[in-house]
CSV table of C-alpha atoms in Angstrom, one decimal:
chain,number,residue,atom,x,y,z
A,1,MET,CA,32.0,-17.7,-25.6
A,2,THR,CA,28.9,-15.6,-25.6
A,3,ASP,CA,27.5,-13.4,-22.8
A,4,ASP,CA,24.3,-14.5,-21.0
A,5,ALA,CA,21.1,-12.9,-22.3
A,6,ALA,CA,20.1,-9.7,-20.5
A,7,PRO,CA,17.1,-10.1,-18.2
A,8,ASP,CA,13.7,-9.0,-19.4
A,9,ARG,CA,13.3,-5.5,-17.8
A,10,SER,CA,9.6,-5.6,-18.3
A,11,ASP,CA,9.4,-8.0,-15.4
A,12,LEU,CA,10.9,-5.5,-13.0
A,13,ARG,CA,8.6,-4.4,-10.1
A,14,ALA,CA,6.9,-1.0,-10.6
A,15,SER,CA,6.9,1.6,-7.8
A,16,ASP,CA,4.2,3.8,-6.5
A,17,ALA,CA,5.7,6.7,-8.4
A,18,ASP,CA,5.4,4.6,-11.6
A,19,ARG,CA,1.7,3.9,-11.0
A,20,GLU,CA,1.0,7.6,-10.2
A,21,ARG,CA,2.6,8.7,-13.5
A,22,VAL,CA,0.3,6.3,-15.4
A,23,ALA,CA,-2.7,7.5,-13.4
A,24,GLU,CA,-1.8,11.1,-14.3
A,25,VAL,CA,-1.8,10.3,-18.0
A,26,LEU,CA,-5.3,8.7,-17.5
A,27,ARG,CA,-6.6,11.8,-15.8
A,28,ASP,CA,-5.4,14.0,-18.6
A,29,ALA,CA,-7.0,11.6,-21.1
A,30,VAL,CA,-10.4,11.7,-19.5
A,31,ALA,CA,-10.2,15.5,-19.2
A,32,GLU,CA,-9.5,15.8,-23.0
A,33,GLY,CA,-12.3,13.4,-23.9
A,34,ARG,CA,-10.0,10.5,-25.0
A,35,LEU,CA,-11.5,8.2,-22.4
A,36,ASP,CA,-15.0,8.0,-20.9
A,37,MET,CA,-15.5,7.5,-17.2
A,38,ALA,CA,-16.1,3.8,-17.5
A,39,GLU,CA,-12.8,3.3,-19.4
A,40,PHE,CA,-11.0,5.6,-17.0
A,41,GLU,CA,-12.2,3.7,-13.9
A,42,GLU,CA,-11.3,0.3,-15.5
A,43,ARG,CA,-7.8,1.4,-16.5
A,44,LEU,CA,-7.2,3.1,-13.1
A,45,GLU,CA,-8.1,-0.1,-11.3
A,46,GLN,CA,-5.6,-2.0,-13.6
A,47,THR,CA,-3.0,0.7,-12.8
A,48,TYR,CA,-3.2,0.3,-9.0
A,49,GLN,CA,-3.2,-3.5,-9.3
A,50,ALA,CA,-0.2,-3.6,-11.6
A,51,ARG,CA,2.9,-5.1,-10.1
A,52,THR,CA,5.4,-5.0,-13.0
A,53,TYR,CA,6.3,-2.7,-15.9
A,54,ARG,CA,4.8,-5.4,-18.3
A,55,GLU,CA,1.4,-4.9,-16.7
A,56,LEU,CA,1.7,-1.1,-16.7
A,57,ALA,CA,2.8,-0.7,-20.3
A,58,PRO,CA,-0.4,-1.6,-22.2
A,59,ILE,CA,-2.6,0.8,-20.1
A,60,THR,CA,-1.3,4.0,-21.7
A,61,ARG,CA,-0.1,2.5,-25.1
A,62,ASP,CA,-2.9,4.2,-27.1
A,63,LEU,CA,-2.8,7.5,-25.2
A,64,PRO,CA,-0.6,10.5,-25.9
A,65,ALA,CA,1.3,12.3,-23.1
A,66,PRO,CA,0.4,16.0,-22.5
A,67,GLY,CA,1.8,18.1,-25.4
A,68,VAL,CA,3.2,15.1,-27.3
A,69,VAL,CA,1.7,13.8,-30.6
A,70,ALA,CA,3.3,10.4,-30.7
A,71,PRO,CA,1.7,7.9,-28.4
A,72,PRO,CA,4.1,7.0,-25.5
A,73,VAL,CA,4.5,3.8,-23.6
A,74,VAL,CA,5.7,3.3,-20.1
A,75,SER,CA,9.5,3.0,-20.1
A,76,LEU,CA,10.7,-0.6,-19.4
A,77,HIS,CA,14.2,0.6,-18.4
A,78,LYS,CA,14.8,1.2,-14.7
A,79,GLU,CA,17.5,3.9,-14.5
A,80,PRO,CA,20.0,3.5,-11.6
A,81,VAL,CA,19.5,6.0,-8.8
A,82,PRO,CA,22.8,7.0,-7.2
A,83,ASP,CA,21.5,8.4,-3.9
A,84,GLY,CA,18.5,6.3,-3.1
A,85,SER,CA,14.9,6.4,-4.2
A,86,TRP,CA,14.5,10.1,-3.2
A,87,ALA,CA,17.1,11.4,-5.6
A,88,GLY,CA,14.6,11.8,-8.4
A,89,ARG,CA,12.4,14.0,-6.3
A,90,ILE,CA,15.1,16.6,-5.4
A,91,VAL,CA,14.9,18.5,-8.6
A,92,GLY,CA,16.4,22.0,-7.9
A,93,GLY,CA,15.0,25.2,-9.2
A,94,GLU,CA,13.0,27.9,-7.5
A,95,GLY,CA,9.9,25.9,-6.6
A,96,SER,CA,6.3,26.3,-8.0
A,97,SER,CA,5.0,28.3,-5.1
A,98,THR,CA,6.9,30.3,-2.4
A,99,TRP,CA,4.1,31.7,-0.2
A,100,ALA,CA,0.4,31.4,0.7
A,101,VAL,CA,-2.0,33.5,2.7
A,102,ALA,CA,-5.3,32.7,4.3
A,103,VAL,CA,-7.3,35.6,5.9
A,104,LEU,CA,-10.8,34.4,7.0
A,105,SER,CA,-10.3,31.8,4.3
A,106,GLY,CA,-8.0,28.9,3.5
A,107,PHE,CA,-5.3,27.7,1.1
A,108,GLN,CA,-4.0,24.4,-0.2
A,109,ARG,CA,-0.7,23.2,-1.6
A,110,LYS,CA,-1.0,19.5,-2.5
A,111,GLY,CA,-0.5,17.1,-5.4
A,112,ARG,CA,2.4,17.4,-7.8
A,113,TRP,CA,4.2,20.6,-7.0
A,114,THR,CA,7.8,21.7,-6.2
A,115,VAL,CA,8.5,22.8,-2.6
A,116,PRO,CA,11.0,25.8,-2.7
A,117,ARG,CA,14.0,26.1,-0.4
A,118,ARG,CA,11.9,28.4,1.8
A,119,PHE,CA,8.1,28.5,1.8
A,120,THR,CA,6.2,31.1,3.9
A,121,CYS,CA,2.5,30.9,4.8
A,122,VAL,CA,0.2,33.1,7.0
A,123,ALA,CA,-3.2,32.0,8.4
A,124,PHE,CA,-5.2,34.7,10.1
A,125,TRP,CA,-8.6,33.5,11.2
A,126,GLY,CA,-8.2,30.9,8.5
A,127,GLY,CA,-6.6,27.6,7.7
A,128,GLY,CA,-4.1,26.1,5.3
A,129,GLU,CA,-3.1,22.6,4.1
A,130,ILE,CA,0.4,21.8,2.9
A,131,ASP,CA,0.7,18.2,1.5
A,132,LEU,CA,4.2,17.0,0.6
A,133,ARG,CA,3.4,13.4,-0.1
A,134,GLU,CA,3.5,13.8,-3.9
A,135,ALA,CA,5.7,16.9,-4.1
A,136,ASP,CA,9.2,17.4,-5.5
A,137,PHE,CA,11.8,19.4,-3.6
A,138,ALA,CA,14.0,22.2,-4.8
A,139,ALA,CA,16.8,21.2,-2.3
A,140,GLY,CA,17.7,18.5,0.1
A,141,GLU,CA,16.6,20.7,3.0
A,142,VAL,CA,13.6,23.0,2.8
A,143,GLU,CA,12.1,25.4,5.3
A,144,ILE,CA,8.4,26.0,5.9
A,145,SER,CA,7.7,29.1,7.9
A,146,CYS,CA,4.2,29.2,9.3
A,147,PHE,CA,2.5,32.2,11.0
A,148,ALA,CA,-0.8,31.2,12.5
A,149,VAL,CA,-2.9,33.9,14.3
A,150,MET,CA,-6.2,32.5,15.5
A,151,GLY,CA,-5.9,30.0,12.7
A,152,GLY,CA,-4.1,26.8,11.8
A,153,VAL,CA,-1.8,25.1,9.3
A,154,GLN,CA,-1.7,21.4,8.7
A,155,ILE,CA,1.5,19.9,7.1
A,156,THR,CA,1.5,16.3,5.8
A,157,VAL,CA,4.8,14.6,5.0
A,158,PRO,CA,5.5,11.2,3.5
A,159,PRO,CA,7.2,8.4,5.4
A,160,GLY,CA,11.0,8.6,5.3
A,161,VAL,CA,11.3,12.4,5.4
A,162,GLU,CA,13.1,13.9,8.3
A,163,VAL,CA,11.1,16.6,10.1
A,164,VAL,CA,12.5,19.3,12.5
A,165,VAL,CA,10.0,21.6,14.2
A,166,ARG,CA,11.4,24.9,15.6
A,167,GLY,CA,8.3,27.0,15.8
A,168,ILE,CA,7.3,29.1,18.8
A,169,GLY,CA,3.7,29.1,20.3
A,170,VAL,CA,2.0,31.7,22.5
A,171,MET,CA,-1.3,30.4,23.7
A,172,GLY,CA,-0.9,28.1,20.7
A,173,GLY,CA,1.5,25.4,19.6
A,174,PHE,CA,3.5,23.5,17.1
A,175,ASP,CA,3.1,19.7,16.8
A,176,GLN,CA,6.3,18.0,17.8
A,177,ARG,CA,5.2,14.4,17.4
A,178,GLU,CA,7.1,13.8,14.1
A,179,SER,CA,10.1,15.9,15.0
A,180,GLY,CA,13.4,14.0,15.5
A,181,ALA,CA,12.6,10.8,13.5
A,182,VAL,CA,15.6,9.7,11.4
A,183,GLY,CA,14.9,10.0,7.7
A,184,GLU,CA,15.7,7.5,4.9
A,185,PRO,CA,19.0,7.8,3.1
A,186,GLY,CA,18.8,10.5,0.4
A,187,ALA,CA,15.4,11.8,1.7
A,188,PRO,CA,14.8,15.6,2.0
A,189,ARG,CA,14.8,17.3,5.4
A,190,VAL,CA,11.8,19.5,6.2
A,191,VAL,CA,12.3,22.3,8.8
A,192,VAL,CA,9.2,23.8,10.2
A,193,THR,CA,9.6,27.3,11.8
A,194,GLY,CA,7.4,30.3,12.6
A,195,PHE,CA,5.0,31.6,15.3
A,196,ALA,CA,1.6,30.6,16.5
A,197,PHE,CA,-0.7,32.9,18.6
A,198,TRP,CA,-4.0,31.4,19.6
A,199,GLY,CA,-3.5,29.0,16.7
A,200,GLY,CA,-1.6,25.9,15.9
A,201,VAL,CA,0.6,24.2,13.3
A,202,GLY,CA,0.2,20.4,13.0
A,203,VAL,CA,2.6,17.9,11.4
A,204,GLU,CA,1.6,14.4,10.5
A,205,ARG,CA,3.1,11.6,8.5
A,206,LYS,CA,0.9,9.7,6.1
A,207,LYS,CA,1.2,7.4,3.1
A,208,THR,CA,-0.2,8.3,-0.3
A,209,ARG,CA,-3.6,7.1,-1.3
A,210,ALA,CA,-2.0,4.8,-4.0
A,211,ALA,CA,0.3,3.2,-1.3
A,212,ARG,CA,-2.7,2.6,1.0
A,213,ARG,CA,-4.7,1.2,-1.8
A,214,GLN,CA,-1.9,-1.1,-2.8
A,215,GLU,CA,-1.4,-2.3,0.7
A,216,LYS,CA,-5.2,-3.2,0.9
A,217,LEU,CA,-4.9,-5.1,-2.3
A,218,ASP,CA,-1.9,-7.0,-1.0
A,219,ARG,CA,-3.7,-7.9,2.2
A,220,LYS,CA,-6.7,-9.2,0.2
A,221,ALA,CA,-4.4,-11.3,-2.0
A,222,ALA,CA,-2.6,-12.7,1.1
A,223,ARG,CA,-6.0,-13.7,2.7
A,224,ARG,CA,-7.1,-15.4,-0.5
A,225,GLU,CA,-3.8,-17.4,-0.7
A,226,SER,CA,-4.1,-18.3,3.0
A,227,ARG,CA,-7.7,-19.5,2.6
A,228,ALA,CA,-6.7,-21.5,-0.5
A,229,ALA,CA,-3.8,-23.1,1.4
A,230,PHE,CA,-6.0,-24.0,4.3
A,231,ARG,CA,-8.6,-25.6,2.0
A,232,ASP,CA,-5.8,-27.7,0.4
A,233,ASP,CA,-4.5,-28.8,3.8
A,234,VAL,CA,-8.0,-29.9,4.9
A,235,GLN,CA,-8.6,-31.8,1.7
A,236,GLU,CA,-5.2,-33.5,1.9
A,237,ALA,CA,-5.9,-34.5,5.6
A,238,HIS,CA,-9.3,-35.9,4.7
A,239,GLN,CA,-7.8,-37.8,1.8
A,240,ARG,CA,-5.1,-39.3,4.1
A,241,MET,CA,-7.8,-40.3,6.6
A,242,LEU,CA,-9.8,-42.1,3.9
A,243,GLU,CA,-6.7,-43.9,2.5
A,244,GLY,CA,-5.6,-44.9,5.9
A,245,HIS,CA,-9.0,-46.4,6.7
A,246,LYS,CA,-9.1,-48.3,3.4
A,247,ASP,CA,-5.6,-49.7,4.1
A,248,LEU,CA,-6.7,-50.8,7.6
A,249,LEU,CA,-9.8,-52.6,6.2
A,250,ARG,CA,-7.7,-54.3,3.5
A,251,GLY,CA,-5.3,-55.6,6.1
A,252,HIS,CA,-7.9,-57.6,8.1
A,253,GLY,CA,-9.7,-60.5,6.4
A,254,PRO,CA,-13.1,-62.0,7.5
A,255,GLY,CA,-11.6,-65.1,8.9
A,256,GLN,CA,-9.4,-63.4,11.5
A,257,GLY,CA,-12.2,-63.3,14.2
A,258,LEU,CA,-11.3,-61.1,17.2
A,259,GLY,CA,-8.2,-59.6,15.5
A,260,HIS,CA,-10.4,-58.5,12.6
A,261,ALA,CA,-12.9,-56.8,15.0
A,262,LEU,CA,-10.2,-55.1,17.0
A,263,GLY,CA,-8.7,-53.8,13.8
A,264,GLU,CA,-12.0,-52.4,12.7
A,265,GLU,CA,-12.4,-50.7,16.1
A,266,ARG,CA,-9.0,-49.2,15.9
A,267,GLY,CA,-9.8,-47.9,12.4
A,268,ARG,CA,-13.0,-46.3,13.6
A,269,ARG,CA,-11.2,-44.6,16.5
A,270,GLU,CA,-8.5,-43.3,14.2
A,271,GLU,CA,-11.2,-42.0,11.8
A,272,ARG,CA,-12.9,-40.2,14.6
A,273,ARG,CA,-9.6,-38.7,15.8
A,274,GLU,CA,-8.8,-37.5,12.3
A,275,GLN,CA,-12.3,-36.1,11.9
A,276,ARG,CA,-11.9,-34.1,15.1
A,277,ARG,CA,-8.5,-32.8,13.9
A,278,VAL,CA,-10.1,-31.6,10.6
A,279,GLU,CA,-12.9,-29.9,12.5
A,280,ARG,CA,-10.4,-28.1,14.8
A,281,ARG,CA,-8.5,-26.9,11.7
A,282,GLU,CA,-11.6,-25.6,10.1
A,283,GLU,CA,-12.7,-23.8,13.3
A,284,TYR,CA,-9.2,-22.3,13.6
A,285,GLY,CA,-9.4,-21.1,10.0
A,286,ARG,CA,-12.8,-19.5,10.6
A,287,ARG,CA,-11.6,-17.7,13.8
A,288,GLU,CA,-8.5,-16.4,11.9
A,289,GLU,CA,-10.6,-15.1,9.1
A,290,ARG,CA,-12.9,-13.2,11.5
A,291,ARG,CA,-9.9,-11.8,13.3
A,292,GLN,CA,-8.4,-10.5,10.1
A,293,ARG,CA,-11.7,-8.9,9.1
A,294,ARG,CA,-12.0,-7.1,12.4
A,295,HIS,CA,-8.4,-5.9,12.1
A,296,GLU,CA,-9.0,-4.5,8.7
A,297,ASP,CA,-12.2,-2.7,9.8
């Protein structure tokens, strides 16, 4: 007795992190001159539209990874994650940056970086931006201490991360809107502390650009499918109307007199009713499409 064949892993669904890794390889390739801008834009579009590993693999097959001579391909093996999807982003270590200062200026920490266990920042007549949406974390709980004096710091966290705000404001404030929301299993916990004097520290929760782009593509695909299904329903209803009318005409011969005339009249009434139903369906479809466009805008 033989075992069943293992499923093709190339048909597994790719995640946002998988698409971002491919996009990073493409950015390195265009910076090194391996791709021109037209090729880069074409492959980037394919990357964000890819749904499975099979669609991602060919995009970087002829490109080397940074520091590697042999051309890599996207792995088709989905490794099990013991503690949820966040486990791969809690990497340990010391963090890539532990402090930042903005005096009459500004600072940014965004993109792919590792948040240390404790990050301290100061904004004096300046501003800072701390973006954690694509960041890794040195521990399951990290603390961001913000000191804003006549300045401000904006912290952006991805969905699923628990946020706790414990800062103190004097003629200033700490944004509490995202504090207290329960995080996803295995997600890191971000504790925001510090002091704001004539300044403020804001905290907002936003999806990555890749996630928003994918949602937009999914909405467009759903609208296309809905319009195609509606057209098919209208055509099917019209076909049924014609076939019913033909059957009605075949069922009444010329010698049946009044019965024949009544049958024809019933057929015409049924045809008019079916035509009104088709028109109402079309009008409903047009209204639904306009409503979806307004909602998207």
